[in-house]
Amino acid sequence: MANVHDVAAYILDKQGAMSAMKLQKLAYYSQAWHLVWSERPLFSSEIEAWANGPVIYDLYDRHRGQFTVREWDGDPGALDADEASSVDAVIEAYGSRTAQQLSELTHRERPWRDARAGLPERSRSNAPISQASMHEYYHGLSH
């Protein structure tokens, strides 16, 4: 299994520089869809339901304070063919959207909303988004 830093490096190699928020959302969707297509996680890092959508703290800890991310300390070659295929499909489906569009999309989807159940819209939270909720929701979209 790749780690989240390998996935981030892979996304940046494929897409080029982007905002940190967009990188977060593409990594989130890569995890979600890989869970559906491969029935296993793409990476082990936890995803949290922050006010601006899903955030992987392990990525945030490295890009904190940066708006644009150009490169990442990870090994894009660490992804196996199946993992790379999932990320490629996510980039194809979501890569042309802006960070704000991706954030708004995650706000309409159940995994983020359920993890933040009962919280005011802009309230801080580090509630985890479970892999089970991601798998269930995105699997339902694939039919």
Coordinates of C-alpha atoms in Angstrom, one line a residue:
M1 CA 0.0 0.0 0.0
A2 CA 1.2 3.5 -0.9
N3 CA 1.2 6.2 1.8
V4 CA -0.6 9.5 1.5
H5 CA 2.7 11.3 0.7
D6 CA 3.3 9.0 -2.3
V7 CA -0.3 9.7 -3.5
A8 CA 0.2 13.5 -3.2
A9 CA 3.5 13.3 -5.1
Y10 CA 1.8 11.2 -7.8
I11 CA -1.1 13.7 -8.1
L12 CA 1.3 16.7 -8.4
D13 CA 3.4 14.8 -11.0
K14 CA 0.3 14.2 -13.1
Q15 CA -1.5 17.6 -12.6
G16 CA 1.3 20.1 -11.8
A17 CA 1.1 22.8 -9.2
M18 CA -2.2 23.3 -7.5
S19 CA -3.7 24.8 -4.3
A20 CA -3.2 22.8 -1.2
M21 CA -7.0 22.6 -0.8
K22 CA -7.3 21.0 -4.3
L23 CA -4.6 18.5 -3.5
Q24 CA -6.5 17.6 -0.3
K25 CA -9.7 17.0 -2.2
L26 CA -8.1 14.9 -5.0
A27 CA -6.3 12.7 -2.4
Y28 CA -9.7 12.3 -0.6
Y29 CA -11.5 11.3 -3.7
S30 CA -8.6 9.0 -4.6
Q31 CA -9.1 7.2 -1.3
A32 CA -12.9 7.1 -1.6
W33 CA -12.9 5.6 -5.1
H34 CA -10.0 3.2 -4.5
L35 CA -12.1 1.8 -1.6
V36 CA -14.9 1.2 -4.0
W37 CA -12.9 -0.2 -7.0
S38 CA -10.3 -2.2 -5.1
E39 CA -12.1 -3.0 -1.8
R40 CA -9.0 -1.8 0.1
P41 CA -7.6 1.6 1.3
L42 CA -5.2 3.5 -0.9
F43 CA -3.4 4.9 2.2
S44 CA -3.7 4.5 5.9
S45 CA -3.8 8.2 7.0
E46 CA -7.1 9.3 8.6
I47 CA -9.3 11.9 6.9
E48 CA -11.0 14.5 9.1
A49 CA -14.2 16.5 8.4
W50 CA -12.9 20.1 8.6
A51 CA -15.1 23.1 7.8
N52 CA -13.8 23.4 4.2
G53 CA -14.3 19.7 3.6
P54 CA -12.3 16.5 4.1
V55 CA -8.7 17.1 5.2
I56 CA -5.9 14.6 5.6
Y57 CA -3.9 15.9 8.5
D58 CA -0.7 14.1 7.4
L59 CA -0.8 16.3 4.3
Y60 CA -1.9 19.4 6.0
D61 CA 1.0 19.1 8.5
R62 CA 3.4 19.5 5.5
H63 CA 1.6 22.1 3.4
R64 CA 0.4 24.3 6.3
G65 CA 0.9 28.0 5.4
Q66 CA 1.3 27.3 1.7
F67 CA -1.5 28.2 -0.8
T68 CA 0.1 26.6 -3.8
V69 CA 1.9 23.3 -3.7
R70 CA 4.3 22.5 -6.5
E71 CA 6.1 19.4 -5.4
W72 CA 5.9 16.8 -2.6
D73 CA 8.3 14.7 -0.6
G74 CA 6.9 11.3 -1.6
D75 CA 7.5 8.6 -4.1
P76 CA 5.0 8.5 -7.0
G77 CA 6.6 5.3 -8.1
A78 CA 5.5 3.6 -4.9
L79 CA 1.9 3.3 -6.2
D80 CA 1.2 -0.1 -7.7
A81 CA -0.7 -0.4 -11.0
D82 CA -4.0 -0.7 -9.3
E83 CA -3.4 2.3 -7.1
A84 CA -2.1 4.4 -9.9
S85 CA -5.2 3.5 -12.0
S86 CA -7.5 4.7 -9.3
V87 CA -5.7 8.0 -8.9
D88 CA -5.6 8.5 -12.7
A89 CA -9.4 7.9 -12.9
V90 CA -10.0 10.5 -10.1
I91 CA -7.7 13.0 -11.8
E92 CA -9.7 12.4 -15.0
A93 CA -13.0 12.9 -13.3
Y94 CA -12.2 15.7 -10.8
G95 CA -8.9 17.2 -11.9
S96 CA -10.4 20.0 -14.0
R97 CA -12.5 21.3 -11.1
T98 CA -11.3 24.2 -8.9
A99 CA -10.6 23.6 -5.2
Q100 CA -13.8 25.6 -4.3
Q101 CA -15.9 23.4 -6.6
L102 CA -14.4 20.2 -5.0
S103 CA -15.0 21.6 -1.5
E104 CA -18.6 22.4 -2.4
L105 CA -19.1 18.9 -3.8
T106 CA -17.8 17.3 -0.6
H107 CA -20.2 19.4 1.4
R108 CA -23.1 17.9 -0.4
E109 CA -21.9 14.3 0.1
R110 CA -22.9 12.1 3.1
P111 CA -19.5 11.0 4.4
W112 CA -18.4 14.6 5.3
R113 CA -21.9 15.6 6.4
D114 CA -22.4 12.6 8.6
A115 CA -19.0 13.0 10.3
R116 CA -20.0 16.6 11.1
A117 CA -23.5 15.8 12.2
G118 CA -24.9 18.4 14.5
L119 CA -22.1 20.9 14.0
P120 CA -22.7 24.5 12.8
E121 CA -21.6 24.9 9.1
R122 CA -18.3 26.8 9.7
S123 CA -17.5 25.1 13.1
R124 CA -14.1 23.6 13.6
S125 CA -13.9 19.8 13.7
N126 CA -11.4 17.0 13.4
A127 CA -14.1 14.3 13.4
P128 CA -12.9 11.3 11.4
I129 CA -14.6 10.4 8.1
S130 CA -14.7 6.6 8.3
Q131 CA -13.6 4.4 5.4
A132 CA -16.8 2.5 5.8
S133 CA -18.9 5.6 5.2
M134 CA -16.8 6.5 2.2
H135 CA -17.1 3.0 0.7
E136 CA -20.9 2.8 1.3
Y137 CA -21.6 6.3 -0.2
Y138 CA -19.4 6.2 -3.2
H139 CA -20.2 2.5 -3.9
G140 CA -23.9 3.6 -4.1
L141 CA -22.9 6.3 -6.7
S142 CA -21.2 3.7 -8.9
H143 CA -24.4 1.8 -9.7

